[in-house]
XYZ file of C-alpha atoms in Angstrom:
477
model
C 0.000 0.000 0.000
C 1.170 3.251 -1.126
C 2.249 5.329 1.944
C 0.485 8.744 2.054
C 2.753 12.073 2.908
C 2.099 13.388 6.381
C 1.456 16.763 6.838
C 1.340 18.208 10.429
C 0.700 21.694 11.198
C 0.448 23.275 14.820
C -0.135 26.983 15.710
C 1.017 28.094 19.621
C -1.193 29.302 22.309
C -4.122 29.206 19.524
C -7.594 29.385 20.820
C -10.454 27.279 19.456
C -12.659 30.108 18.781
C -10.252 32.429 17.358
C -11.086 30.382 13.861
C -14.280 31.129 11.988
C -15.452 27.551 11.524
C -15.232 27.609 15.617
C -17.767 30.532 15.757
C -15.318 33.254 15.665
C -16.534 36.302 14.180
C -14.062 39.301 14.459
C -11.142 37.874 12.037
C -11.933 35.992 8.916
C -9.985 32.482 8.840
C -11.017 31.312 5.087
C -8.383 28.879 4.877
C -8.608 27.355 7.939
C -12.391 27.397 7.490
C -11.996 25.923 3.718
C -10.014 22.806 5.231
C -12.646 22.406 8.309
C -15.446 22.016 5.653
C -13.359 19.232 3.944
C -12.255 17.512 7.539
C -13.307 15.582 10.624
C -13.293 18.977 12.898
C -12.910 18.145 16.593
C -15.136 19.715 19.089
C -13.829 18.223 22.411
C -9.465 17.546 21.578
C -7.875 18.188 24.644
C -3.993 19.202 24.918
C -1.806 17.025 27.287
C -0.680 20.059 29.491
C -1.011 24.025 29.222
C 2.833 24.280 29.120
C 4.545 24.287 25.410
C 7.533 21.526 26.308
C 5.239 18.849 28.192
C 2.423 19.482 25.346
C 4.624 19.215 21.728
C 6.872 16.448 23.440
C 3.270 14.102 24.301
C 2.249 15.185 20.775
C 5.795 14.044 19.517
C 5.517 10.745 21.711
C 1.859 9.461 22.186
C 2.628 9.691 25.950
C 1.390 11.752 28.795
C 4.454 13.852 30.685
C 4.747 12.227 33.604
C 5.472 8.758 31.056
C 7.709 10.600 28.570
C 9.544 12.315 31.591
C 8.963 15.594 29.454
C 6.867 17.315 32.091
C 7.834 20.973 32.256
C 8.917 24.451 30.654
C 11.195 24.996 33.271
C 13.156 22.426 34.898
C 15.598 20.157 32.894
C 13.627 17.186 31.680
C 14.583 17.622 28.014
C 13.194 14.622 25.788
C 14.860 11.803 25.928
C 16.765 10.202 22.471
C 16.039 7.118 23.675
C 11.699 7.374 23.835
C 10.572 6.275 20.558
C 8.669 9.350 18.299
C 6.993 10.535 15.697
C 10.675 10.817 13.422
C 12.258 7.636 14.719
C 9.331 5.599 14.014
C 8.052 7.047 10.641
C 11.584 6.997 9.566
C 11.823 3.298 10.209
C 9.124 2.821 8.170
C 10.252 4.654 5.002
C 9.703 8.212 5.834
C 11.459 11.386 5.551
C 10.960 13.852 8.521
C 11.082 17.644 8.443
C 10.284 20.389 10.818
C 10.068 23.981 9.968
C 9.952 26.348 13.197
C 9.486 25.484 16.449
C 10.472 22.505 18.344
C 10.933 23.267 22.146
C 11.386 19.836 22.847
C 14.114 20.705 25.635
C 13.358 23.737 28.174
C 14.828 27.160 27.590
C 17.722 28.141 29.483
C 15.671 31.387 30.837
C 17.953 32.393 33.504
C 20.794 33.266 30.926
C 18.903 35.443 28.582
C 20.361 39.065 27.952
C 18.951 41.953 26.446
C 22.096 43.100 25.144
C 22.491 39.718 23.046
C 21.346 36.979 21.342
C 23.390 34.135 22.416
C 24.566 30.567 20.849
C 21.933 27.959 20.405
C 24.049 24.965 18.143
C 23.540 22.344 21.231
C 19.650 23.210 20.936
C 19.447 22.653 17.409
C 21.977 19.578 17.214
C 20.236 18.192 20.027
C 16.741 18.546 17.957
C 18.180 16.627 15.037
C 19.438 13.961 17.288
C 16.139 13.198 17.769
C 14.697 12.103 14.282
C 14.694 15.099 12.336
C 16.026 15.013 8.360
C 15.427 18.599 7.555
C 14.647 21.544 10.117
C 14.112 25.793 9.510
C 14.470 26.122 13.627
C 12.729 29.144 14.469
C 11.922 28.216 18.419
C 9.781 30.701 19.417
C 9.541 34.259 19.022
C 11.609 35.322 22.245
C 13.729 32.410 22.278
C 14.511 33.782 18.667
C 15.863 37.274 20.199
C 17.477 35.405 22.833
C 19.308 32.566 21.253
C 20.345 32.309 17.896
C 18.733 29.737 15.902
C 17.935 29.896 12.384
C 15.297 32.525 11.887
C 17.472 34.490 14.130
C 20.787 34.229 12.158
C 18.542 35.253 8.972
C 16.978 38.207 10.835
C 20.391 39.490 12.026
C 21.649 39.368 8.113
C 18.601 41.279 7.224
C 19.249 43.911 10.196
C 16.579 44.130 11.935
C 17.202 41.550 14.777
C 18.233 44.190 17.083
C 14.542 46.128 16.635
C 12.750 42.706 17.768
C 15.360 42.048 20.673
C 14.633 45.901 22.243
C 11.030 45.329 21.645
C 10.683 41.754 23.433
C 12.267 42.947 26.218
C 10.969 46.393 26.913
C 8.356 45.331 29.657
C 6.870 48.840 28.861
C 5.214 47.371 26.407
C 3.530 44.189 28.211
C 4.058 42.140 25.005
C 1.877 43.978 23.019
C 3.696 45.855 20.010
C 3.484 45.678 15.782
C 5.971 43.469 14.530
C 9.094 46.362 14.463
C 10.529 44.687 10.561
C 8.694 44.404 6.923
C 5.799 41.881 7.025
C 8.489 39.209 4.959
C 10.179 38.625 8.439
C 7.667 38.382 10.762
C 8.167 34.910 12.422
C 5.025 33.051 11.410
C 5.470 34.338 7.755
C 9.463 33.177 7.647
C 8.174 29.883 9.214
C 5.196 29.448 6.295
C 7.688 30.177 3.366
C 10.409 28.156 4.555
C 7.819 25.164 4.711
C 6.609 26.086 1.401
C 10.013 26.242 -0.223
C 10.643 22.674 1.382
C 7.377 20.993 0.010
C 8.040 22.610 -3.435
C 11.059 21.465 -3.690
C 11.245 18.148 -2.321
C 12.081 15.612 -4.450
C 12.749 12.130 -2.294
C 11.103 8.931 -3.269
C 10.667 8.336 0.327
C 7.073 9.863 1.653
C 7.727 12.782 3.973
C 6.825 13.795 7.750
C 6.524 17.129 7.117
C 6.175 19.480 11.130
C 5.102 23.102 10.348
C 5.306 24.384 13.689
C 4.394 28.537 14.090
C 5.483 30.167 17.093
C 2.203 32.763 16.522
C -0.063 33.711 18.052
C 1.663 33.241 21.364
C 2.693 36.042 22.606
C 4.573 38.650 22.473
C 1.101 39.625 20.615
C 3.073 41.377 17.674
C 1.525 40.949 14.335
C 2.276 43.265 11.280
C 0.662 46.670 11.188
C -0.977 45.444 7.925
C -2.921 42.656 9.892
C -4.271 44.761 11.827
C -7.332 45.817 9.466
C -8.127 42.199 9.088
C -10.213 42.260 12.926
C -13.143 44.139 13.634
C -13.442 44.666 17.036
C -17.278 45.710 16.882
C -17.756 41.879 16.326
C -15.417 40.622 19.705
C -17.635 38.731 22.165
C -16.826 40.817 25.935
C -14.088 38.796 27.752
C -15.502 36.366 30.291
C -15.147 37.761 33.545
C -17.100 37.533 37.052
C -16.033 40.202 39.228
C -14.356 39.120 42.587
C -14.250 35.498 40.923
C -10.413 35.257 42.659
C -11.118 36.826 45.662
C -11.081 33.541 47.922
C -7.169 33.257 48.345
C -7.305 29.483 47.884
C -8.583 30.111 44.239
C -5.629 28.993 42.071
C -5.344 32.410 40.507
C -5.759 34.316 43.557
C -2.224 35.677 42.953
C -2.164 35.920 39.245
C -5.335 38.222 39.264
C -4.315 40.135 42.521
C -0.574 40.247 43.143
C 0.159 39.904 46.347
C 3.645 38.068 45.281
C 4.174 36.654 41.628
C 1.357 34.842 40.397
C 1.410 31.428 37.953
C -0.021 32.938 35.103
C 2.232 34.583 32.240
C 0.579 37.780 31.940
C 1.565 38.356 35.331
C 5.292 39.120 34.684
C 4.980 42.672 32.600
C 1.640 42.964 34.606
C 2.099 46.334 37.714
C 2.289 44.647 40.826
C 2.332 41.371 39.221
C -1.452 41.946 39.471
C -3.024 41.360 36.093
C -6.330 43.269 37.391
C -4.151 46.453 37.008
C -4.232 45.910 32.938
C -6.639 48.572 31.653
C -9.690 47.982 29.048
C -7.458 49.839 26.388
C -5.010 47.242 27.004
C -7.021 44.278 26.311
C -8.176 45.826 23.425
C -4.775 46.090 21.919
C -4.331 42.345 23.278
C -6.960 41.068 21.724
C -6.898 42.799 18.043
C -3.178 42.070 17.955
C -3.969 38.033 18.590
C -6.094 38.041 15.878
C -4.109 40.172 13.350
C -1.863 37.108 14.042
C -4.013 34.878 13.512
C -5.085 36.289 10.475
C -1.574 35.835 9.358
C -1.010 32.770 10.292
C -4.820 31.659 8.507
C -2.932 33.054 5.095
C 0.447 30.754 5.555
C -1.346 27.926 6.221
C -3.625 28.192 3.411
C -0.512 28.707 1.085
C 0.898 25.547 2.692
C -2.199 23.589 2.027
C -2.301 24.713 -1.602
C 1.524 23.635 -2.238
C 0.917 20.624 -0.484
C -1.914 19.826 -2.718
C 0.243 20.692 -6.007
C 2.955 18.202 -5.369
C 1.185 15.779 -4.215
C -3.125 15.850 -4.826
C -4.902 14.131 -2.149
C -2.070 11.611 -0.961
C -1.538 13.517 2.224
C -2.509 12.911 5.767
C -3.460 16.668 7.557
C -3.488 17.153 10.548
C -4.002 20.835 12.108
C -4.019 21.793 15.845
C -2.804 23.624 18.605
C -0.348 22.592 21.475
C -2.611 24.901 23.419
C -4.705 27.585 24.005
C -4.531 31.096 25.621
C -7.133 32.852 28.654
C -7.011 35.933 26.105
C -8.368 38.270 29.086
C -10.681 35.729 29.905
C -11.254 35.235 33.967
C -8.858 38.690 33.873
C -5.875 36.908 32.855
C -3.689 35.868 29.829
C -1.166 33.376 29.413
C -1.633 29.812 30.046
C 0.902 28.844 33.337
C -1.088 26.787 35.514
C -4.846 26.951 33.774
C -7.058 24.485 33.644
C -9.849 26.061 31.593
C -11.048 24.813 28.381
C -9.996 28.626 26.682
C -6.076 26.740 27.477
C -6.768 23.054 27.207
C -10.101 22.271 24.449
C -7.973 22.949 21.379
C -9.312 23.271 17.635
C -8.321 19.421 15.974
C -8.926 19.221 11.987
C -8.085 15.597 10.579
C -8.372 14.857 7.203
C -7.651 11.719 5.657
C -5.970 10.651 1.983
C -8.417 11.026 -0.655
C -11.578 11.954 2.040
C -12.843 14.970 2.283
C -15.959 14.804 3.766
C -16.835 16.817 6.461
C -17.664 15.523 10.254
C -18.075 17.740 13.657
C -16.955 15.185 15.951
C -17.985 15.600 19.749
C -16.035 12.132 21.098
C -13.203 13.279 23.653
C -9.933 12.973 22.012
C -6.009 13.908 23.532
C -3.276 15.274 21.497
C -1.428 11.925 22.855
C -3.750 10.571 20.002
C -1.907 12.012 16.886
C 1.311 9.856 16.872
C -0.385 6.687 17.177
C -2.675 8.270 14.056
C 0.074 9.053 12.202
C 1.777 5.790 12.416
C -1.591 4.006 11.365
C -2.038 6.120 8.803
C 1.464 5.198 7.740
C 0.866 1.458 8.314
C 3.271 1.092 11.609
C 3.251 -0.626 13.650
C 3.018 0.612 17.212
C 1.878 -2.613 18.864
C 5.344 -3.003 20.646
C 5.058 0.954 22.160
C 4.313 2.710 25.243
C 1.413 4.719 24.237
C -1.189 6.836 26.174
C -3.030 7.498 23.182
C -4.598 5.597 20.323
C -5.506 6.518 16.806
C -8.406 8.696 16.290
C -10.802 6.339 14.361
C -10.555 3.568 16.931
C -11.058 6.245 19.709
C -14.499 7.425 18.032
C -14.988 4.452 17.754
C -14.835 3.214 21.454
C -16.974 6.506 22.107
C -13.976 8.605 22.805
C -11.745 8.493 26.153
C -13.460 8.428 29.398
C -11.164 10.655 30.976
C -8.707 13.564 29.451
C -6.098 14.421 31.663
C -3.462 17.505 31.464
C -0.672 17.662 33.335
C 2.628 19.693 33.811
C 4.804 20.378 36.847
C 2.826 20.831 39.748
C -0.032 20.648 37.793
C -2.770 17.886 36.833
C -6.591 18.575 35.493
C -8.842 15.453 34.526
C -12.438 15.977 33.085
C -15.294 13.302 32.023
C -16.612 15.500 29.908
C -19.234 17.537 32.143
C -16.959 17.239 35.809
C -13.151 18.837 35.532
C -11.109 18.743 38.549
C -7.695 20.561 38.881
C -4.835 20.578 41.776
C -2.039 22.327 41.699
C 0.772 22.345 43.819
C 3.518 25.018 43.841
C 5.054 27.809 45.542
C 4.611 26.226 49.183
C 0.455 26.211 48.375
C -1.891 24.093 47.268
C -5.259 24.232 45.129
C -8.015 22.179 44.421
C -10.910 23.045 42.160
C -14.086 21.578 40.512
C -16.161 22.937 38.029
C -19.465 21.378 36.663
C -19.386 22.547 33.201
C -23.095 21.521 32.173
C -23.986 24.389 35.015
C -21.181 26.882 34.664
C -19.993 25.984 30.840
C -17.245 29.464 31.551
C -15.861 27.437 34.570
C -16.777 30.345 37.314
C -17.723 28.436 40.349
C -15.502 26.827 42.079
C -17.968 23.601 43.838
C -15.312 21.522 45.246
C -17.112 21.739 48.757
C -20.005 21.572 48.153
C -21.566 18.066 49.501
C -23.506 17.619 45.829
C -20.326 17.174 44.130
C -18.551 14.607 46.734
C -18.606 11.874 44.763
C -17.932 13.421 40.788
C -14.918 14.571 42.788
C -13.956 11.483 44.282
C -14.614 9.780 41.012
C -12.081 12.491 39.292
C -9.399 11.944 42.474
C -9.660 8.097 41.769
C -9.280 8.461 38.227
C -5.676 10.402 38.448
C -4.899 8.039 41.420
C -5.461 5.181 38.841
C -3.439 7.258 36.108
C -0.185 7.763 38.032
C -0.614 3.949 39.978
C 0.005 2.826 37.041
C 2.840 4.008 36.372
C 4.476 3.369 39.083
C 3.252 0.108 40.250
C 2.244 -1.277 36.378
């Protein structure tokens, strides 16, 4: 059997409703929306953890972070050569792999960033080609681009205006919220989509290819081009989803990211005054918001350019698969970022999957995990995975079985599991500890916290046995 190409494309910190054929209303995603109508389009795909490292490592591996050892942004749990993945298998299998932009496979050395440089980042990249990769355009995220050299970088520096995006990255003046400060050409998520383009055009192999397009956008810094910016209307932006004194109980996870009172978990709390993200004005969301999706506008236009080459070189013989590694709070609840939240605006990502030669459309409400898409793509490939440690399972045999009865995200400190109506999330950090429980039939925008509330004893001791379960078997098989 012929072997299709694989095509896998993955936007950062993308909500689900920023797309039109989500609901979203206030950017136009036509491309996106054209390859939804032609797609099974997930309603309910969870990601494996609201951090990018533990997320694009299970999507890489099949396997939850606490399996993979993967589990955090922050502490030094690079993936290890040794787990099989995505490359290492398809390659054994007659594949080619390629990934153009970002990996983030290994955590960021934060604590030696400068603002006066953009340092050496060889080990990062010869690292990410130990691990399977044929062919990579590294562009690893927009800061770590203005703090370590990879290839965008290097590129942006010959073109002379790395030093503009450096001073703007770091000027916490700004709160992460400027106009990309270069000609629309070398914008991240636009150097990303041509070098992908170029590849696919070009490539020439007998061998079926793996092809990653990984964009950096639209996680912040929220800096799209000026020119995107007449692509939103703001008249058409639902009001962010906020309860007023929601945070005020001090054992509410967010306590600190909403009201200071010491550094909070969320990432809008760094550039935030007071670390306090209540102290961010309505202007400034409104600049937050139109500048997410400008990006996403862009990155709607790259993808569809993408999709068309694809479809050039090689008709209907590809395997696409779009998603997110996960989403952002966007203002929502008061905050943005994604460190420590266990909402659906972070976790329920958008999921299009369409197959060789199908292109019939299917809204598909069966719970699926990100952990799902390797075990896809190797079935799709005609793997086999029978022989591998695997906390997901390919999509078809998941509908199938009526999707998973559990979805569970997870990061340091950090672990969320939801049935579908019933999410509970713990966190423990910072010398504290959180519980919460939300009953999403009753409060779909996750408001209430009803963890004591007698009613709910037993969905929560249902959710506690369920992660109990999860980690048991791990360490006990």
């Amino acid at each position: 059997m012929k072997k299709p190409h694989i095509l896998l494309i993955t936007a950062d910190e993308l909500r689900k409703d920023s797309l039109g054929c989500y609901g979203n209303r206030t950017v136009k995603t036509a491309h996106l929306d054209r390859l939804a109508a032609e797609a099974l389009q997930f309603e309910s795909a969870y990601s494996a953890s609201p951090w990018c490292l533990p997320s694009r490592c299970a999507i890489l591996t099949g396997q939850l972070p606490h399996n993979s050892g993967a589990y955090s942004n922050f502490r030094r749990c690079e993936l290890a050569a040794g787990i099989p993945n995505l490359f290492t298998e398809l390659k054994r299998t007659g594949y080619r792999t390629s990934v153009h932009g970002k990996c983030h496979f290994a955590p960021v050395p934060y604590e030696t960033t400068r603002p006066d440089a953009t340092q050496p980042y060889e080990a990062f990249r010869n690292y990410y080609l130990s691990l399977g990769i044929d062919w990579l355009d590294l562009q690893d995220d927009k800061q770590v681009s203005v703090w370590f050299r990879d290839d965008y970088a290097e590129e942006l520096d010959r073109a002379g205006y790395l030093a503009a995006y450096r001073e703007r990255v770091w000027d916490d003046s700004l709160a992460k919220v400027f106009p990309f400060p270069a000609p629309d050409e070398w914008h991240p998520d636009r150097w990303v989509g041509r070098k992908a383009a170029e590849y696919i055009d070009g490539y020439n192999e007998e061998e079926p290819l793996f092809c990653w397009v990984s964009f950096s956008g639209p996680h912040y810094p929220f800096d799209p081009p000026e020119s995107y910016m007449d692509r939103v209307d703001m008249s058409l932006d639902p009001p962010r989803a906020v309860k007023e004194e929601e945070f005020a109980d001090p054992s509410r996870i967010h306590h600190r990211s909403y009201y200071g009172n010491g550094r909070g978990i969320a990432d809008g709390c760094y550039t935030a005054p007071d670390y306090a993200q209540m102290h961010y004005s309505e202007p400034y969301w409104h600049s937050l918001r139109k500048s997410y999706y400008a990006n996403v506008a862009l990155l709607d236009d790259e993808i569809g350019a993408i999709v068309d080459c694809s479809r050039r070189r090689w008709g209907d013989d590809i395997l696409i698969i779009f998603t997110a590694d996960h989403g952002e709070m966007l203002g929502n609840h008061g905050i943005w970022g994604k460190g420590d939240c266990g909402y659906e605006d972070v976790l329920n990502v958008p999921l299009l999957v369409q197959y060789p030669g199908d292109k019939r459309h299917r809204r598909v409400t069966e719970q699926v995990q990100l952990t799902d898409l390797m075990p896809t793509c190797l079935q799709a490939a005609g793997a086999d995975s029978s022989g591998l440690a695997l906390d997901g399972a390919d999509l078809h045999a998941v509908i199938a079985h009526g999707g998973h009865p559990y979805v569970f995200s997870e990061g340091e400190g950090f672990i969320t599991v939801s049935d579908g109506r019933m999410k509970y999330i713990q966190v423990r950090k910072q010398g504290r500890e959180h519980g919460e429980l939300f009953d999403r039939l009753h409060d779909p925008l996750e408001f209430e916290n009803v963890i004591d509330r007698p009613e709910y004893a037993a969905a929560l001791a249902e959710l506690r046995l369920a992660i109990n379960n999860l980690f048991m078997h791990k360490l006990l098989g």
